[in-house]
Amino acid sequence: MATTAARETARVVDAGTYRVTIGAGLRHELGNLVAAAARAHHYAIVTDDGVAPHYAPAAQADLKRHGRTSVHRMPAGETHKTRDTWIRLTDDLLAAGCGRDTTVVALGGGVVGDVAGFVAATFMRGVPVVQCPTSLLAMIDASVGGKTGVDTAAGKNLVGAFHPPSAVLVDVDTLRTLPDAHRRAGLAEAIKHGAIADATYFTRVETLLPAVLAADAPATIELVARSVEIKAAVVRADERESGLRKTLNFGHTLGHALEQASGYALLHGEAVAIGMVLEARLAERLGVAERGTAAEIERVVRIAGLPSAVPGNLSPAAILDATRHDKKARAGAVAFALPAGIGTMAGAERDWAIEVGDALVLEVLS
Amino acid sequence: MATTAARETARVVDAGTYRVTIGAGLRHELGNLVAAAARAHHYAIVTDDGVAPHYAPAAQADLKRHGRTSVHRMPAGETHKTRDTWIRLTDDLLAAGCGRDTTVVALGGGVVGDVAGFVAATFMRGVPVVQCPTSLLAMIDASVGGKTGVDTAAGKNLVGAFHPPSAVLVDVDTLRTLPDAHRRAGLAEAIKHGAIADATYFTRVETLLPAVLAADAPATIELVARSVEIKAAVVRADERESGLRKTLNFGHTLGHALEQASGYALLHGEAVAIGMVLEARLAERLGVAERGTAAEIERVVRIAGLPSAVPGNLSPAAILDATRHDKKARAGAVAFALPAGIGTMAGAERDWAIEVGDALVLEVLS
């Protein structure tokens, strides 16, 4: 019964080589959905200590009907998105007897998805991964696009691989166990999708906000589905991030730097929220964005309960310095993906990357 | 002058998305060749302590005409083909200021190629690599096909990625500084290419042997070019090793196990030589290979000065145990790529993978 109901309300978005299925209660048919997308002899569930107690036992029980299973846990949080964690998980899979005919099931938020995806990308030169995101951020953004990886002391996501999932399975019911701050953080990427590509959706995000924060299933399914559509369309147009995909980095150049400078005290979505406001201001100062763009983004960011200004304990110089390690730093200069207005990006003629001088960056950071 | 001469004698093999150029003296035009294949802002030469003194300074000087350069050294030898070495090299590249617009230049033998390739595959989710093999083994085999990776305590190449090079540049003159044992070890893969795919070439390898061991350029160019043609044809037919590519594993299931059980005292090519003789014997016992196949392979292996029997200090049980960690182990059983005779493989109808019981494996190991 649950199965039928879940299937009926589910939305399916085509992301190119794989599909993103978004519904309420999908976890009750996880085994069938995973096996249909990436049949294997062994299903290795990679999850974290926060998510595991809620969802791992049922997921494992359901997958057992399709093959051998094992559960591999990592500590929760961005500080554990490291090569050390990747090594430990890889060795755990080997110890559990996983061979080439293994499918990795990433069950958790964005950090779990990135680390588990990188484990899958490099395990015996690559085994399939099915992404089962349990945070709003991961549902909306991180689980789609095939980016996997870990951080190093020098910066975020500096080590990794492109490894598209075999499927993405989104059960919006899992958001009920997500802390409120994380639900708000996830909305930052939805706001970004509206800002970079769809002014109508930007307005719709504002409308859907209260229901999504209350974990209402239909509202969340609508939000996740439209965000995934936008992201998937951009990624399909530019799988390897040589052009259009750079527009997805809006808010992320300063966002990553803020996140790193804060020692990951800021959640990714919180840092991106601040990053979008600052980068939109940068765009206005440069004259590439319509006036009022930054104010409009800041207004919706605040309604979502997200921060919009640099925390007082972070120095502008330290944040600027952290941008140097960004992957988007080319030839010693940092390039930004900047808006032209709500729903459109600037810089198409410059490959969506606009270089900005340090003085101006420091000005908006101050 | 050197440039023109090198170009005139060079052979070029099309390996699908990239080309393998084989000549004498190619290192003198390394900069132009690398830049033509994978232009970048920064060229990061990855090499080892054995190769660096011979070739790194000139390579760096030549690449400097095309951009920023840096040299990153690892200790020589299979025991250093680890995740730790990969981490150190990656951090070295980051410290040298390498960004996304970096091309990795792998200058060394098979170990350097595998590790440097994996660094490139995972550096900021993938940057180009140009393979410049300096050992016969790497020229003939390892640098073509896109396999990269490192070993773990549990076995060889258990962690890695498919990351085809942008180009492979083979300067056969570099074999002059290669120890004789390594030159012989490289011949094992040439013998294998003949055994699995081309009986005429199998005979030709025997003829070319003395000249190749004397580092004669025309003979070596002919040998490398034909081996690369055979390997490239197999790889192009099956990039992801789901079928035909498995035939390249002939000699490697027991070879890897021998190598690991010996604590890497056996060179890869030496272990593969023994592995081919034993696996051909296995094939004869199973009745899938013509009688005399193993004896013929053993004869040529001996002429090449390679070992053909299990070293006395290794126990059959330990070797069998080491096969359990082979990536080709599926569902608890070990499958072999076995010959039908010289130049043809058995098992096409079983996807080139023939499962063999432990008792028979122990018999040929004893």
XYZ file of C-alpha atoms in Angstrom:
732
model
C 0.000 0.000 0.000
C 2.772 2.403 1.022
C 4.530 1.436 -2.174
C 1.647 2.352 -4.409
C 1.007 5.629 -2.622
C 4.679 6.603 -2.782
C 4.872 5.849 -6.495
C 1.719 7.796 -7.238
C 2.920 11.035 -5.695
C 6.508 10.724 -6.865
C 8.029 13.108 -9.420
C 10.734 11.861 -11.764
C 13.316 14.223 -13.273
C 15.530 13.039 -16.114
C 19.121 14.080 -15.371
C 20.675 12.618 -18.513
C 22.250 9.251 -17.787
C 20.208 8.789 -14.597
C 16.877 9.718 -13.067
C 16.010 11.599 -9.901
C 12.909 10.224 -8.192
C 11.323 12.494 -5.593
C 8.502 11.279 -3.378
C 7.179 10.790 0.136
C 7.883 7.373 1.679
C 10.262 6.189 -1.080
C 12.532 4.670 1.597
C 9.999 1.870 2.009
C 10.844 0.612 -1.484
C 14.542 1.413 -1.397
C 15.620 -2.146 -2.204
C 13.592 -2.374 -5.409
C 14.581 1.111 -6.565
C 18.308 0.625 -5.892
C 18.375 -2.837 -7.473
C 16.519 -1.567 -10.540
C 19.071 1.219 -11.032
C 22.288 -0.628 -10.174
C 21.879 -4.353 -9.551
C 24.861 -5.794 -7.670
C 26.007 -8.729 -5.614
C 26.751 -6.527 -2.620
C 25.053 -3.296 -1.480
C 27.310 -1.179 0.726
C 25.364 1.505 2.585
C 27.559 4.478 3.475
C 25.994 6.767 6.071
C 26.910 8.865 9.090
C 26.373 8.621 12.824
C 23.552 11.163 12.705
C 21.516 9.535 9.952
C 22.244 5.862 10.639
C 20.001 5.398 13.708
C 16.989 6.803 11.817
C 17.260 5.072 8.447
C 20.093 2.562 8.106
C 18.483 -0.530 9.715
C 15.356 -0.388 7.541
C 17.400 0.366 4.419
C 19.679 -2.603 5.091
C 16.747 -4.915 5.792
C 15.099 -3.918 2.539
C 18.316 -4.278 0.498
C 18.947 -7.742 1.993
C 16.219 -9.077 -0.244
C 18.456 -8.245 -3.234
C 21.941 -9.361 -2.161
C 24.650 -9.100 0.445
C 24.649 -5.887 2.446
C 26.869 -3.962 4.810
C 26.618 -0.614 6.608
C 29.607 1.729 6.866
C 29.399 4.752 9.135
C 31.420 7.932 9.248
C 31.181 10.714 11.832
C 28.772 13.470 10.791
C 29.942 16.878 9.558
C 32.080 18.693 7.018
C 35.225 18.355 9.192
C 35.129 14.618 8.465
C 34.955 15.066 4.701
C 38.609 14.092 4.420
C 40.948 11.681 2.701
C 41.319 9.897 6.056
C 37.584 9.168 6.177
C 37.684 8.041 2.530
C 40.573 5.669 3.327
C 38.781 4.213 6.350
C 35.525 3.675 4.455
C 37.352 2.100 1.488
C 39.179 -0.282 3.807
C 35.873 -1.088 5.550
C 34.324 -2.060 2.215
C 37.330 -4.257 1.404
C 37.119 -5.879 4.850
C 33.408 -6.550 4.287
C 34.357 -8.490 1.165
C 33.062 -5.974 -1.357
C 34.296 -6.659 -4.883
C 33.707 -5.012 -8.209
C 30.088 -6.106 -8.211
C 29.227 -3.720 -5.399
C 26.804 -0.798 -5.459
C 27.434 1.955 -2.938
C 24.263 3.410 -1.419
C 24.948 6.914 -0.111
C 22.435 7.540 2.683
C 22.793 10.965 4.257
C 23.402 14.635 3.594
C 25.773 16.360 1.227
C 28.916 15.308 3.077
C 27.942 11.643 3.012
C 27.018 11.938 -0.671
C 30.345 13.539 -1.577
C 32.482 11.102 0.427
C 30.487 7.980 -0.489
C 30.495 9.088 -4.116
C 34.279 9.447 -4.043
C 34.605 6.030 -2.386
C 32.489 4.584 -5.222
C 34.414 6.542 -7.899
C 37.737 5.090 -6.761
C 36.786 1.644 -5.414
C 38.435 -0.799 -7.803
C 38.474 2.051 -10.353
C 34.786 2.769 -9.973
C 31.599 1.028 -8.845
C 28.040 2.425 -9.120
C 26.604 4.736 -6.493
C 22.954 5.449 -5.763
C 22.467 8.736 -3.958
C 19.774 8.755 -1.244
C 19.994 12.283 0.141
C 18.409 12.925 3.547
C 19.119 16.659 3.861
C 17.368 19.382 1.900
C 20.716 20.691 0.633
C 21.698 17.305 -0.736
C 18.252 16.706 -2.257
C 18.194 20.053 -3.999
C 21.764 20.265 -5.077
C 24.580 17.992 -4.000
C 23.174 14.638 -5.127
C 22.724 15.782 -8.739
C 25.597 16.474 -11.108
C 28.117 13.757 -10.353
C 30.572 15.805 -8.332
C 32.213 13.774 -5.592
C 35.180 14.501 -3.384
C 36.717 15.523 -0.118
C 38.405 18.569 1.385
C 42.080 19.064 2.206
C 43.742 21.519 4.573
C 44.250 23.772 1.541
C 40.546 24.045 0.685
C 37.186 22.484 -0.082
C 36.637 19.745 -2.671
C 40.225 19.952 -3.902
C 40.358 16.174 -4.312
C 37.612 14.269 -6.056
C 36.149 12.880 -9.238
C 33.184 13.270 -11.564
C 31.139 10.136 -10.903
C 27.460 10.495 -11.819
C 25.122 8.338 -9.733
C 23.096 5.477 -11.207
C 20.018 7.024 -9.616
C 19.034 9.613 -7.054
C 16.233 8.634 -4.667
C 14.741 11.472 -2.651
C 12.351 10.649 0.179
C 11.193 14.030 1.452
C 9.842 12.392 4.623
C 13.427 12.059 5.854
C 13.505 15.849 6.298
C 11.334 15.397 9.392
C 14.429 14.291 11.321
C 16.584 17.105 9.894
C 17.434 19.944 12.311
C 15.677 23.209 11.453
C 18.953 25.077 10.763
C 19.861 22.477 8.135
C 16.439 22.786 6.492
C 16.969 26.551 6.206
C 20.497 26.014 4.888
C 19.113 23.800 2.128
C 16.856 26.606 0.960
C 19.908 28.682 0.047
C 20.514 26.494 -3.016
C 16.844 26.736 -4.060
C 17.113 30.537 -3.866
C 20.287 30.261 -5.956
C 18.559 28.173 -8.637
C 15.873 30.843 -8.950
C 18.428 33.647 -8.963
C 20.607 32.172 -11.705
C 17.983 30.723 -14.025
C 14.295 31.336 -13.295
C 12.734 34.486 -11.846
C 9.319 32.780 -11.594
C 10.812 30.020 -9.482
C 12.606 32.637 -7.343
C 9.181 34.019 -6.415
C 7.750 30.526 -5.958
C 10.529 29.605 -3.501
C 9.433 32.524 -1.329
C 5.843 31.248 -1.442
C 6.781 27.635 -0.672
C 9.199 28.550 2.136
C 6.920 28.202 5.193
C 5.510 24.842 4.072
C 8.959 23.454 3.266
C 10.289 24.535 6.657
C 7.328 22.684 8.192
C 8.388 19.570 6.217
C 5.170 19.554 4.184
C 5.568 16.788 1.594
C 3.831 18.239 -1.509
C 5.548 21.643 -1.131
C 8.935 20.012 -0.640
C 8.465 17.686 -3.607
C 7.603 20.673 -5.805
C 10.631 22.653 -4.585
C 13.101 19.786 -4.917
C 11.774 18.771 -8.340
C 12.058 22.275 -9.828
C 15.514 22.859 -8.331
C 16.710 19.503 -9.663
C 15.267 20.324 -13.100
C 17.208 23.586 -13.221
C 20.437 22.030 -11.993
C 20.140 18.985 -14.252
C 19.552 21.193 -17.301
C 22.685 23.219 -16.557
C 24.785 20.133 -15.843
C 23.602 18.337 -18.978
C 24.624 21.340 -21.028
C 28.092 21.275 -19.486
C 29.000 18.049 -17.673
C 32.656 18.963 -17.090
C 32.200 22.527 -15.875
C 33.969 24.232 -18.725
C 31.251 26.791 -19.313
C 27.601 27.179 -18.304
C 27.970 24.995 -15.225
C 30.042 27.768 -13.695
C 26.802 29.707 -13.166
C 25.961 27.194 -10.418
C 28.915 28.621 -8.515
C 27.015 31.831 -7.816
C 27.492 32.551 -4.105
C 30.059 29.801 -3.782
C 33.376 31.569 -4.373
C 32.915 33.717 -1.291
C 30.669 31.029 0.259
C 33.411 28.401 0.290
C 35.912 30.938 1.582
C 33.542 31.948 4.398
C 32.861 28.326 5.260
C 36.567 27.553 5.414
C 37.497 30.749 7.274
C 34.813 29.965 9.873
C 36.350 26.539 10.474
C 33.081 25.083 9.160
C 31.108 26.707 11.972
C 28.911 28.108 9.196
C 26.791 25.489 7.417
C 27.407 25.305 3.669
C 23.983 26.785 2.895
C 24.474 29.582 5.405
C 27.817 30.479 3.836
C 26.286 30.369 0.350
C 23.444 32.649 1.476
C 25.965 35.273 2.625
C 28.051 34.608 -0.491
C 25.099 35.289 -2.817
C 24.299 38.596 -1.151
C 27.947 39.724 -1.287
C 28.559 38.521 -4.845
C 25.353 40.200 -6.028
C 26.624 43.411 -4.426
C 29.941 42.878 -6.230
C 27.999 42.513 -9.484
C 26.132 45.757 -8.866
C 29.364 47.643 -8.081
C 30.857 46.324 -11.317
C 27.761 47.459 -13.146
C 26.978 43.986 -14.510
C 23.843 43.486 -12.357
C 20.653 45.504 -12.244
C 20.416 47.714 -9.175
C 18.328 46.084 -6.459
C 19.441 42.521 -7.289
C 21.440 42.177 -4.068
C 18.657 43.683 -1.967
C 16.084 41.290 -3.425
C 18.290 38.263 -2.755
C 19.009 39.530 0.745
C 15.260 39.939 1.414
C 14.440 36.317 0.527
C 17.556 35.001 2.296
C 16.349 36.710 5.467
C 12.812 35.358 5.114
C 14.391 31.894 4.973
C 16.061 32.654 8.296
C 19.515 32.578 6.764
C 22.393 34.955 7.568
C 23.147 37.661 5.002
C 26.256 39.359 6.433
C 29.812 38.314 7.256
C 30.045 37.151 10.902
C 31.892 39.744 12.982
C 34.641 37.327 14.024
C 35.886 36.758 10.459
C 38.369 39.198 8.944
C 37.894 40.277 5.311
C 41.593 39.594 4.631
C 41.317 35.997 5.884
C 38.240 35.394 3.715
C 39.939 36.867 0.650
C 42.958 34.695 1.344
C 40.743 31.582 1.500
C 39.451 32.307 -2.024
C 42.979 31.754 -3.347
C 42.584 28.033 -2.828
C 39.319 27.869 -4.644
C 39.365 25.562 -7.665
C 37.902 28.432 -9.656
C 41.150 30.369 -9.099
C 42.874 30.326 -12.496
C 46.257 31.824 -13.206
C 46.405 33.512 -9.817
C 43.175 35.489 -10.210
C 39.781 34.611 -8.748
C 36.833 34.547 -11.099
C 33.225 34.927 -10.006
C 29.918 33.747 -11.437
C 27.840 36.910 -11.149
C 24.149 37.696 -11.716
C 22.806 40.202 -14.227
C 19.520 40.273 -12.336
C 17.089 37.848 -10.706
C 16.903 34.849 -13.035
C 19.775 35.734 -15.378
C 23.536 35.537 -15.126
C 26.158 37.896 -16.523
C 29.334 37.071 -18.387
C 28.174 34.653 -21.113
C 30.736 36.266 -23.431
C 33.448 35.668 -20.829
C 32.547 32.006 -20.275
C 30.492 32.929 -17.176
C 33.639 33.823 -15.233
C 34.248 37.450 -14.273
C 37.556 38.365 -12.671
C 37.341 40.859 -9.853
C 40.188 42.836 -8.254
C 41.074 42.282 -4.613
C 40.250 45.843 -3.554
C 36.610 45.556 -4.599
C 36.254 42.118 -3.011
C 37.636 43.472 0.278
C 35.206 46.372 0.047
C 32.095 44.165 -0.079
C 33.553 41.887 2.602
C 33.970 44.824 5.001
C 68.319 18.468 -36.033
C 67.587 16.032 -33.214
C 63.975 17.091 -33.444
C 63.657 16.337 -37.113
C 65.423 12.996 -36.803
C 63.211 11.997 -33.876
C 60.061 12.899 -35.767
C 61.161 11.002 -38.848
C 61.700 7.706 -37.061
C 58.725 8.019 -34.725
C 55.731 5.685 -34.956
C 52.276 6.943 -33.970
C 49.562 4.588 -32.726
C 45.982 5.817 -32.442
C 44.599 4.715 -29.077
C 41.133 6.208 -29.515
C 40.893 9.537 -27.708
C 44.672 9.944 -27.623
C 47.811 9.025 -29.558
C 50.899 7.087 -28.551
C 54.068 8.466 -30.142
C 57.072 6.148 -30.057
C 60.500 7.344 -31.148
C 64.152 7.778 -30.263
C 65.082 11.133 -28.738
C 61.491 12.369 -28.266
C 62.475 13.776 -24.863
C 64.255 16.593 -26.650
C 60.914 17.922 -27.877
C 58.896 17.082 -24.770
C 57.675 20.633 -24.238
C 56.150 20.980 -27.697
C 54.606 17.518 -27.604
C 53.076 17.940 -24.115
C 51.782 21.433 -24.863
C 50.259 20.269 -28.145
C 48.387 17.454 -26.366
C 47.330 19.246 -23.173
C 48.123 22.950 -23.055
C 48.043 24.302 -19.512
C 49.136 27.163 -17.341
C 51.191 24.883 -15.111
C 53.025 21.642 -15.967
C 53.581 19.428 -12.927
C 56.177 16.729 -13.575
C 55.646 13.709 -11.337
C 58.631 11.375 -11.239
C 60.598 9.174 -8.843
C 64.016 9.331 -7.209
C 65.446 6.827 -9.681
C 64.320 8.560 -12.864
C 64.540 12.212 -11.772
C 68.344 12.610 -11.926
C 68.416 11.309 -15.510
C 65.510 13.133 -17.131
C 63.672 15.612 -14.882
C 65.959 18.675 -15.242
C 65.907 18.644 -19.049
C 62.159 17.946 -19.115
C 61.479 20.850 -16.779
C 63.746 23.194 -18.754
C 61.927 22.286 -21.963
C 58.455 22.670 -20.422
C 59.373 26.080 -18.977
C 59.063 27.518 -22.467
C 55.331 26.725 -22.288
C 54.287 27.759 -18.770
C 54.935 27.415 -15.072
C 56.543 24.132 -14.043
C 57.251 22.111 -10.932
C 58.837 18.721 -10.234
C 57.348 16.328 -7.681
C 59.306 13.254 -6.660
C 58.238 10.033 -5.001
C 60.473 7.186 -3.823
C 60.910 4.496 -6.479
C 59.214 1.121 -6.258
C 55.863 -0.659 -5.973
C 55.927 -0.442 -2.144
C 55.423 3.326 -2.529
C 52.382 2.971 -4.805
C 50.128 3.908 -1.898
C 47.434 6.320 -0.855
C 50.028 8.019 1.378
C 52.235 8.800 -1.628
C 49.175 10.018 -3.538
C 48.246 12.328 -0.645
C 51.771 13.738 -0.403
C 52.020 14.367 -4.136
C 48.570 15.992 -4.235
C 49.507 18.284 -1.360
C 52.812 19.095 -3.119
C 50.916 20.171 -6.242
C 48.603 22.347 -4.139
C 51.602 23.877 -2.346
C 53.215 24.609 -5.722
C 50.116 26.615 -6.620
C 48.703 24.186 -9.171
C 45.113 24.952 -10.080
C 42.649 23.418 -12.486
C 44.685 24.555 -15.470
C 47.457 22.106 -14.671
C 48.709 19.225 -16.791
C 50.416 16.399 -14.936
C 53.428 14.951 -16.767
C 54.091 11.399 -15.561
C 57.796 10.744 -16.102
C 58.857 7.266 -15.016
C 57.930 3.612 -14.963
C 54.605 1.910 -14.358
C 54.406 2.874 -10.699
C 54.939 6.559 -11.453
C 52.393 6.355 -14.282
C 49.769 4.746 -12.060
C 50.274 7.094 -9.116
C 50.669 10.266 -11.201
C 47.629 9.249 -13.246
C 45.589 8.859 -10.062
C 46.820 12.216 -8.787
C 45.665 13.760 -12.091
C 42.353 11.852 -12.029
C 41.460 13.223 -8.597
C 43.163 16.634 -8.544
C 40.295 19.139 -8.460
C 38.124 16.353 -9.928
C 40.474 15.655 -12.780
C 43.202 17.424 -14.750
C 44.955 16.097 -17.881
C 47.886 13.724 -17.669
C 50.533 13.041 -20.321
C 52.265 9.714 -19.808
C 56.012 9.664 -20.537
C 56.987 6.093 -19.669
C 60.686 5.385 -19.098
C 60.494 1.629 -18.433
C 59.816 -1.008 -21.058
C 56.894 -2.337 -19.023
C 55.255 1.068 -18.872
C 55.924 1.761 -22.565
C 54.454 -1.547 -23.666
C 51.565 -1.784 -21.305
C 50.920 0.422 -18.311
C 50.799 3.822 -20.013
C 48.047 2.783 -22.431
C 44.475 2.110 -21.384
C 43.723 4.773 -18.831
C 44.007 2.641 -15.704
C 45.378 4.591 -12.763
C 45.554 3.765 -9.095
C 47.386 2.626 -6.017
C 47.656 -0.486 -3.874
C 46.279 -1.047 -0.384
C 47.282 -3.588 2.244
C 44.455 -5.767 0.918
C 45.826 -5.987 -2.620
C 47.065 -4.341 -5.803
C 45.268 -1.523 -7.638
C 42.254 -1.737 -5.348
C 41.865 2.030 -5.365
C 41.984 4.019 -8.579
C 40.166 5.506 -11.527
C 39.894 5.222 -15.292
C 41.622 8.374 -16.524
C 42.917 8.103 -20.099
C 45.998 10.231 -20.806
C 45.928 13.152 -23.240
C 48.950 11.615 -24.939
C 51.597 8.959 -24.400
C 55.153 9.932 -25.368
C 57.618 7.052 -25.552
C 61.310 7.844 -25.941
C 62.964 4.431 -26.281
C 66.384 6.012 -25.594
C 65.396 6.252 -21.921
C 65.673 2.459 -21.727
C 69.464 2.862 -21.792
C 69.359 3.869 -18.131
C 66.931 1.059 -17.206
C 68.430 -1.850 -15.212
C 68.634 -5.066 -17.240
C 66.221 -6.959 -14.943
C 63.574 -4.298 -15.608
C 64.114 -4.512 -19.365
C 63.539 -8.274 -19.180
C 60.477 -7.755 -16.973
C 58.988 -5.479 -19.605
C 59.238 -8.211 -22.205
C 56.747 -10.306 -20.228
C 53.897 -8.068 -21.379
C 55.072 -8.212 -25.012
C 55.047 -12.013 -24.794
C 51.563 -11.736 -23.324
C 50.302 -9.561 -26.177
C 51.506 -12.169 -28.654
C 50.043 -15.030 -26.616
C 46.581 -13.518 -26.298
C 46.118 -11.980 -29.732
C 48.770 -12.542 -32.406
C 50.817 -15.714 -32.983
C 52.945 -13.959 -35.626
C 53.903 -11.275 -33.139
C 54.637 -13.960 -30.507
C 57.304 -15.324 -32.889
C 58.518 -11.816 -33.739
C 59.037 -11.009 -30.023
C 61.411 -13.964 -29.792
C 63.335 -12.622 -32.810
C 63.495 -9.042 -31.498
C 64.461 -10.074 -27.950
C 68.269 -9.772 -28.142
C 68.190 -6.366 -29.848
C 65.600 -5.004 -27.400
C 67.671 -6.192 -24.434
C 70.621 -4.338 -26.000
C 68.439 -1.182 -26.130
C 68.515 -1.053 -29.932
C 66.178 1.758 -30.958
C 64.553 0.431 -34.181
C 63.866 -3.008 -32.626
C 62.414 -1.443 -29.496
C 60.238 0.965 -31.468
C 58.856 -1.963 -33.487
C 58.161 -4.014 -30.345
C 56.536 -1.181 -28.398
C 54.450 -0.063 -31.383
C 53.000 -3.520 -32.065
C 52.320 -4.199 -28.382
C 50.593 -0.839 -28.026
C 48.531 -1.531 -31.180
C 47.309 -4.820 -29.718
C 46.555 -3.346 -26.324
C 44.877 -0.246 -27.741
C 42.648 -2.364 -29.992
C 41.493 -4.464 -27.038
C 40.946 -1.438 -24.802
C 39.020 0.471 -27.486
C 36.722 -2.520 -27.867
C 36.054 -2.556 -24.118
C 37.082 0.618 -22.271
C 35.535 -0.376 -18.939
C 36.766 -3.956 -18.731
C 33.387 -5.636 -18.893
C 34.396 -8.136 -21.564
C 37.257 -8.478 -24.036
C 39.616 -6.363 -21.963
C 39.701 -9.213 -19.464
C 41.933 -11.119 -21.900
C 44.704 -8.657 -20.992
C 44.616 -10.182 -17.517
C 46.220 -13.379 -18.799
C 49.039 -14.218 -16.352
C 47.900 -11.484 -13.984
C 45.548 -13.288 -11.610
C 48.335 -15.513 -10.314
C 50.909 -12.844 -11.234
C 49.412 -10.238 -8.893
C 49.078 -12.853 -6.162
C 52.731 -13.906 -6.579
C 53.858 -10.294 -6.575
C 51.932 -9.579 -3.399
C 52.930 -12.838 -1.665
C 56.594 -12.068 -2.435
C 56.252 -8.697 -0.716
C 57.010 -7.139 -4.135
C 60.443 -8.801 -4.243
C 59.322 -10.110 -7.653
C 59.050 -7.402 -10.321
C 55.600 -7.135 -11.900
C 56.860 -8.547 -15.216
C 58.644 -11.416 -13.479
C 55.475 -12.324 -11.602
C 53.422 -12.095 -14.806
C 55.916 -14.374 -16.602
C 55.441 -17.059 -13.943
C 51.691 -16.341 -13.924
C 51.401 -16.903 -17.688
C 53.183 -20.265 -17.517
C 51.033 -21.430 -14.597
C 47.761 -20.156 -16.038
C 48.533 -21.758 -19.416
C 49.114 -25.011 -17.540
C 45.787 -24.502 -15.795
C 44.164 -24.020 -19.204
C 45.687 -27.255 -20.500
C 44.495 -29.213 -17.439
C 41.007 -27.839 -17.956
C 41.194 -28.871 -21.590
C 40.529 -25.363 -22.897
C 44.074 -24.871 -24.282
C 45.933 -26.865 -26.932
C 48.585 -29.128 -25.468
C 52.011 -27.523 -25.656
C 50.760 -23.961 -25.085
C 52.327 -23.720 -21.613
C 55.610 -25.248 -22.805
C 55.847 -22.771 -25.690
C 55.210 -19.789 -23.401
C 57.712 -21.169 -20.880
C 60.343 -21.543 -23.617
C 60.104 -17.889 -24.698
C 59.853 -16.651 -21.101
C 63.149 -18.422 -20.389
C 64.840 -17.004 -23.469
C 63.873 -13.572 -22.163
C 65.697 -14.444 -18.941
C 62.492 -14.357 -16.917
C 61.535 -16.796 -14.135
C 58.969 -19.459 -15.014
C 58.393 -21.249 -11.695
C 57.101 -20.286 -8.256
C 60.001 -19.207 -6.004
C 60.688 -21.878 -3.363
C 60.041 -19.551 -0.443
C 56.400 -18.892 -1.384
C 53.703 -21.313 -0.223
C 50.941 -22.293 -2.674
C 48.335 -21.666 0.022
C 49.572 -18.094 0.592
C 49.484 -17.382 -3.150
C 45.980 -18.817 -3.486
C 44.899 -16.704 -0.542
C 46.299 -13.585 -2.195
C 44.082 -14.180 -5.262
C 41.016 -13.649 -3.053
C 41.691 -9.928 -2.997
C 42.028 -9.669 -6.731
C 39.522 -7.281 -8.290
C 38.628 -10.056 -10.697
C 37.258 -12.060 -7.742
C 33.469 -11.968 -8.150
C 31.028 -13.488 -5.719
C 33.786 -15.314 -3.840
C 35.158 -17.204 -6.839
C 38.276 -16.312 -8.814
C 37.964 -16.161 -12.569
C 40.895 -16.512 -14.965
C 41.584 -15.236 -18.466
C 42.935 -18.402 -20.110
C 44.520 -19.102 -23.511
C 43.158 -21.535 -26.091
C 46.577 -21.603 -27.773
C 49.297 -19.173 -28.825
C 47.488 -16.108 -30.186
C 43.945 -16.986 -29.127
C 42.054 -16.856 -25.869
C 39.407 -19.219 -24.519
C 36.095 -18.403 -22.923
C 34.518 -15.902 -25.331
C 31.142 -17.479 -24.535
C 31.792 -17.008 -20.821
C 32.795 -13.362 -21.185
C 36.507 -14.301 -21.172
C 36.354 -15.288 -17.495
C 36.750 -18.951 -16.564
C 36.221 -19.954 -12.957
C 38.657 -22.514 -11.607
C 38.375 -24.565 -8.408
C 40.921 -24.131 -5.612
C 42.209 -27.712 -5.823
C 43.390 -27.337 -9.412
C 44.942 -23.924 -8.732
C 46.881 -25.379 -5.783
C 48.025 -28.248 -8.013
C 49.678 -25.971 -10.595
C 51.115 -23.778 -7.836
C 52.856 -26.794 -6.244
